[in-house]
XYZ file of N, CA, C and O in Angstrom:
432
model
N 12.551 -16.799 -16.258
C 12.220 -16.780 -14.850
C 12.182 -18.219 -14.348
O 11.605 -19.088 -14.966
N 12.790 -18.460 -13.236
C 12.844 -19.788 -12.662
C 11.561 -20.096 -11.911
O 11.020 -19.258 -11.209
N 11.089 -21.333 -12.050
C 9.885 -21.742 -11.337
C 10.281 -22.225 -9.953
O 11.085 -23.136 -9.795
N 9.718 -21.597 -8.919
C 10.002 -22.000 -7.542
C 9.067 -23.126 -7.142
O 7.905 -23.150 -7.517
N 9.559 -24.012 -6.334
C 8.702 -25.054 -5.801
C 7.725 -24.468 -4.803
O 7.903 -23.356 -4.293
N 6.662 -25.198 -4.528
C 5.625 -24.719 -3.615
C 6.145 -24.417 -2.231
O 5.784 -23.407 -1.620
N 7.021 -25.280 -1.718
C 7.569 -25.075 -0.373
C 8.430 -23.816 -0.338
O 8.346 -23.028 0.615
N 9.244 -23.597 -1.365
C 10.094 -22.405 -1.399
C 9.253 -21.138 -1.497
O 9.550 -20.137 -0.835
N 8.182 -21.157 -2.283
C 7.316 -19.988 -2.414
C 6.624 -19.678 -1.089
O 6.518 -18.510 -0.691
N 6.151 -20.693 -0.386
C 5.510 -20.492 0.913
C 6.517 -19.949 1.923
O 6.210 -19.054 2.710
N 7.755 -20.476 1.898
C 8.794 -19.995 2.790
C 9.095 -18.521 2.541
O 9.204 -17.731 3.480
N 9.206 -18.126 1.278
C 9.480 -16.723 0.943
C 8.322 -15.839 1.397
O 8.529 -14.755 1.949
N 7.090 -16.286 1.185
C 5.926 -15.520 1.620
C 5.935 -15.342 3.137
O 5.715 -14.234 3.637
N 6.187 -16.413 3.871
C 6.200 -16.329 5.338
C 7.327 -15.421 5.820
O 7.147 -14.638 6.761
N 8.489 -15.504 5.195
C 9.616 -14.659 5.563
C 9.295 -13.185 5.298
O 9.575 -12.322 6.135
N 8.682 -12.892 4.160
C 8.308 -11.513 3.844
C 7.251 -10.992 4.813
O 7.315 -9.841 5.252
N 6.271 -11.823 5.158
C 5.224 -11.403 6.092
C 5.821 -11.121 7.465
O 5.491 -10.106 8.097
N 6.700 -11.983 7.950
C 7.331 -11.783 9.253
C 8.197 -10.531 9.253
O 8.136 -9.719 10.185
N 8.982 -10.340 8.205
C 9.841 -9.165 8.120
C 9.008 -7.889 8.090
O 9.320 -6.919 8.779
N 7.939 -7.883 7.290
C 7.069 -6.714 7.220
C 6.441 -6.391 8.553
O 6.382 -5.227 8.974
N 5.973 -7.416 9.244
C 5.367 -7.205 10.564
C 6.385 -6.623 11.542
O 6.082 -5.684 12.279
N 7.575 -7.156 11.569
C 8.599 -6.679 12.493
C 9.006 -5.241 12.186
O 9.201 -4.442 13.100
N 9.117 -4.896 10.918
C 9.509 -3.535 10.553
C 8.411 -2.549 10.938
O 8.670 -1.518 11.547
N 7.174 -2.853 10.585
C 6.063 -1.932 10.850
C 5.806 -1.788 12.348
O 5.492 -0.703 12.827
N 5.936 -2.861 13.101
C 5.642 -2.777 14.536
C 6.654 -1.927 15.291
O 6.367 -1.462 16.387
N 7.817 -1.690 14.718
C 8.844 -0.901 15.392
C 8.856 0.570 14.963
O 9.720 1.331 15.385
N 7.922 0.982 14.116
C 7.859 2.373 13.672
C 7.129 3.195 14.732
O 6.020 2.850 15.119
N 7.729 4.282 15.188
C 7.040 5.129 16.171
C 5.767 5.740 15.571
O 5.694 5.993 14.373
N 4.787 5.995 16.399
C 3.496 6.512 15.949
C 3.655 7.821 15.192
O 2.974 8.060 14.198
N 4.574 8.664 15.611
C 4.754 9.976 14.997
C 5.216 9.865 13.541
O 5.020 10.775 12.754
N 5.809 8.739 13.157
C 6.312 8.574 11.790
C 5.340 7.868 10.851
O 5.628 7.738 9.672
N 4.193 7.429 11.334
C 3.287 6.677 10.464
C 2.807 7.497 9.276
O 2.743 6.999 8.165
N 2.454 8.779 9.479
C 1.958 9.600 8.388
C 2.999 9.786 7.287
O 2.700 9.552 6.123
N 4.235 10.192 7.593
C 5.217 10.354 6.516
C 5.559 9.039 5.815
O 5.831 9.020 4.615
N 5.519 7.948 6.542
C 5.876 6.675 5.927
C 4.768 6.109 5.046
O 5.013 5.226 4.231
N 3.540 6.619 5.199
C 2.441 6.132 4.365
C 2.740 6.373 2.892
O 2.471 5.530 2.050
N 3.293 7.517 2.566
C 3.593 7.835 1.173
C 4.616 6.857 0.601
O 4.468 6.372 -0.519
N 5.636 6.549 1.366
C 6.642 5.583 0.908
C 6.081 4.188 0.765
O 6.399 3.465 -0.168
N 5.193 3.811 1.688
C 4.618 2.471 1.585
C 3.654 2.380 0.418
O 3.479 1.311 -0.168
N 3.025 3.491 0.038
C 2.162 3.478 -1.144
C 2.970 3.179 -2.398
O 2.497 2.514 -3.309
N 4.197 3.656 -2.445
C 5.080 3.346 -3.565
C 5.337 1.842 -3.639
O 5.306 1.250 -4.717
N 5.545 1.223 -2.508
C 5.774 -0.220 -2.459
C 4.529 -0.965 -2.929
O 4.621 -1.958 -3.656
N 3.341 -0.488 -2.556
C 2.104 -1.129 -3.011
C 1.985 -1.056 -4.529
O 1.462 -1.969 -5.156
N 2.474 0.018 -5.121
C 2.483 0.126 -6.576
C 3.383 -0.921 -7.210
O 3.042 -1.510 -8.246
N 4.521 -1.178 -6.596
C 5.423 -2.213 -7.110
C 4.773 -3.589 -6.978
O 4.879 -4.424 -7.880
N 4.076 -3.827 -5.872
C 3.361 -5.092 -5.684
C 2.303 -5.255 -6.771
O 2.115 -6.344 -7.328
N 1.618 -4.181 -7.098
C 0.599 -4.227 -8.140
C 1.215 -4.584 -9.495
O 0.657 -5.398 -10.239
N 2.346 -4.016 -9.813
C 3.026 -4.358 -11.074
C 3.417 -5.832 -11.076
O 3.251 -6.535 -12.079
N 3.924 -6.344 -9.950
C 4.268 -7.761 -9.851
C 3.056 -8.653 -10.023
O 3.131 -9.705 -10.682
N 1.921 -8.246 -9.470
C 0.693 -9.023 -9.625
C 0.249 -9.039 -11.081
O -0.220 -10.068 -11.596
N 0.410 -7.918 -11.782
C 0.043 -7.877 -13.205
C 0.953 -8.769 -14.039
O 0.507 -9.439 -14.966
N 2.236 -8.790 -13.693
C 3.170 -9.674 -14.406
C 2.797 -11.132 -14.166
O 2.797 -11.950 -15.083
N 2.468 -11.465 -12.907
C 2.063 -12.834 -12.582
C 0.784 -13.210 -13.315
O 0.647 -14.328 -13.818
N -0.165 -12.285 -13.408
C -1.405 -12.552 -14.136
C -1.122 -12.746 -15.620
O -1.713 -13.621 -16.260
N -0.207 -11.980 -16.166
C 0.149 -12.134 -17.580
C 0.815 -13.460 -17.871
O 0.715 -13.981 -18.989
N 1.491 -14.040 -16.891
C 2.174 -15.321 -17.085
C 1.288 -16.512 -16.737
O 1.730 -17.656 -16.870
N 0.043 -16.266 -16.312
C -0.857 -17.358 -15.918
C -1.193 -18.229 -17.122
O -1.435 -17.731 -18.215
N -1.201 -19.549 -16.883
C -1.463 -20.485 -17.976
C -2.760 -21.265 -17.821
O -3.259 -21.806 -18.790
N -3.316 -21.336 -16.614
C -4.573 -22.057 -16.443
C -5.562 -21.192 -15.668
O -5.236 -20.115 -15.193
N -6.769 -21.698 -15.532
C -7.838 -20.914 -14.912
C -7.544 -20.581 -13.452
O -7.786 -19.447 -13.017
N -7.032 -21.517 -12.693
C -6.742 -21.264 -11.279
C -5.702 -20.149 -11.129
O -5.857 -19.263 -10.279
N -4.670 -20.177 -11.940
C -3.648 -19.135 -11.883
C -4.225 -17.785 -12.287
O -3.880 -16.757 -11.711
N -5.108 -17.777 -13.267
C -5.731 -16.522 -13.701
C -6.625 -15.940 -12.607
O -6.656 -14.730 -12.402
N -7.366 -16.799 -11.916
C -8.239 -16.327 -10.837
C -7.402 -15.737 -9.709
O -7.683 -14.631 -9.209
N -6.358 -16.446 -9.292
C -5.491 -15.944 -8.221
C -4.783 -14.663 -8.670
O -4.676 -13.695 -7.909
N -4.325 -14.621 -9.914
C -3.676 -13.421 -10.441
C -4.627 -12.236 -10.495
O -4.254 -11.111 -10.153
N -5.869 -12.487 -10.919
C -6.856 -11.412 -10.962
C -7.136 -10.883 -9.554
O -7.220 -9.670 -9.351
N -7.287 -11.791 -8.595
C -7.518 -11.364 -7.210
C -6.327 -10.559 -6.686
O -6.508 -9.572 -5.961
N -5.117 -10.980 -7.048
C -3.920 -10.249 -6.611
C -3.906 -8.839 -7.194
O -3.606 -7.870 -6.486
N -4.256 -8.709 -8.470
C -4.299 -7.382 -9.091
C -5.397 -6.535 -8.456
O -5.192 -5.361 -8.130
N -6.567 -7.120 -8.262
C -7.686 -6.388 -7.671
C -7.352 -5.904 -6.254
O -7.515 -4.715 -5.935
N -6.866 -6.804 -5.423
C -6.534 -6.428 -4.043
C -5.351 -5.466 -3.986
O -5.318 -4.553 -3.150
N -4.370 -5.656 -4.849
C -3.229 -4.737 -4.894
C -3.647 -3.336 -5.306
O -3.181 -2.343 -4.730
N -4.550 -3.239 -6.282
C -5.042 -1.928 -6.711
C -5.847 -1.262 -5.601
O -5.703 -0.058 -5.356
N -6.691 -2.042 -4.944
C -7.478 -1.488 -3.836
C -6.560 -0.996 -2.719
O -6.795 0.074 -2.134
N -5.505 -1.728 -2.439
C -4.562 -1.353 -1.390
C -3.835 -0.057 -1.749
O -3.685 0.838 -0.908
N -3.381 0.058 -2.993
C -2.660 1.259 -3.413
C -3.571 2.484 -3.401
O -3.218 3.532 -2.857
N -4.761 2.361 -3.973
C -5.690 3.490 -4.018
C -6.130 3.877 -2.604
O -6.183 5.062 -2.264
N -6.434 2.891 -1.784
C -6.826 3.179 -0.407
C -5.718 3.844 0.378
O -5.962 4.753 1.184
N -4.489 3.432 0.151
C -3.351 4.052 0.836
C -3.202 5.515 0.474
O -2.951 6.358 1.334
N -3.365 5.835 -0.815
C -3.277 7.237 -1.227
C -4.446 8.042 -0.667
O -4.284 9.199 -0.281
N -5.634 7.460 -0.616
C -6.796 8.167 -0.060
C -6.591 8.456 1.428
O -6.885 9.569 1.901
N -6.079 7.477 2.153
C -5.824 7.679 3.588
C -4.734 8.725 3.790
O -4.846 9.598 4.661
N -3.683 8.680 2.982
C -2.606 9.660 3.103
C -3.134 11.057 2.842
O -2.825 12.002 3.577
N -3.950 11.211 1.799
C -4.517 12.528 1.491
C -5.385 13.033 2.638
O -5.316 14.202 3.016
N -6.177 12.168 3.199
C -7.043 12.567 4.315
C -6.215 12.964 5.531
O -6.529 13.937 6.219
N -5.146 12.227 5.797
C -4.293 12.546 6.940
C -3.567 13.870 6.715
O -3.410 14.670 7.643
N -3.143 14.137 5.481
C -2.440 15.388 5.198
C -3.375 16.586 5.296
O -2.939 17.687 5.626
N -4.663 16.398 5.008
C -5.623 17.494 5.146
C -5.727 17.964 6.585
O -6.040 19.125 6.836
N -5.464 17.090 7.532
C -5.540 17.465 8.940
C -4.468 18.490 9.301
O -4.609 19.246 10.257
N -3.376 18.546 8.524
C -2.264 19.421 8.854
C -2.252 20.709 8.030
O -1.354 21.513 8.162
N -3.237 20.904 7.161
C -3.294 22.122 6.361
C -3.754 23.285 7.232
O -4.602 23.135 8.093
N -3.200 24.459 6.931
C -3.612 25.649 7.690
C -4.904 26.201 7.094
O -5.295 25.865 5.983
N -5.560 27.087 7.791
C -6.811 27.675 7.336
C -6.623 28.657 6.196
O -7.582 29.064 5.557
N -5.391 29.045 5.892
C -5.129 30.013 4.834
C -5.038 29.382 3.456
O -5.088 30.076 2.456
N -4.885 28.090 3.381
C -4.737 27.418 2.097
C -6.085 27.292 1.408
O -7.127 27.188 2.044
N -6.062 27.261 0.104
C -7.302 27.182 -0.668
C -7.875 25.789 -0.586
O -7.160 24.787 -0.557
N -9.189 25.712 -0.540
C -9.896 24.416 -0.563
C -9.907 23.902 -1.988
O -9.674 24.653 -2.933
N -10.188 22.601 -2.198
C -10.184 22.038 -3.543
C -11.141 22.755 -4.504
O -10.895 22.834 -5.674
N -12.235 23.327 -4.012
C -13.188 24.019 -4.879
C -12.764 25.429 -5.241
O -13.462 26.130 -5.953
N -11.623 25.890 -4.788
C -11.124 27.200 -5.118
C -11.484 28.254 -4.072
O -11.058 29.389 -4.177
N -12.267 27.923 -3.089
C -12.627 28.888 -2.044
C -11.661 28.729 -0.881
O -11.076 27.691 -0.670
N -11.538 29.786 -0.130
C -10.661 29.732 1.043
C -11.432 29.220 2.237
O -12.623 29.431 2.373
N -10.730 28.516 3.100
C -11.327 28.061 4.351
C -11.549 29.282 5.243
O -10.738 30.210 5.247
N -12.606 29.307 6.032
C -12.770 30.417 6.959
C -11.656 30.381 8.004
O -11.171 29.318 8.356
N -11.238 31.542 8.473
C -10.148 31.549 9.475
C -10.582 30.882 10.767
O -11.735 30.966 11.146
N -9.635 30.216 11.385
C -9.914 29.549 12.664
C -10.096 30.590 13.744
O -9.341 31.562 13.817
N -11.093 30.389 14.573
C -11.347 31.366 15.648
C -11.123 30.750 16.985
O -11.297 29.676 17.280
């Protein structure tokens, strides 16, 4: 793996942040729920990258930053799945079984 200079790494980070902002800001509101599942997949890839970076850390500062990246990446992925699950529950019909095995009462 090639070592990038600090300026190049900052440039790539800024470019990725700008691109992400532009893509997300142009998504219609009606598509946010279906796209959450796809974005959760991307968060999983980010988490794997953070773990690889943490594994390659050679000093304490790199280990601290790598640990924070893994921690925040895991929180982001888990939170994304929790939000997606909660949003999908809003669209379930009253006939489907609840997680405890009981049926929801019919809507009146």
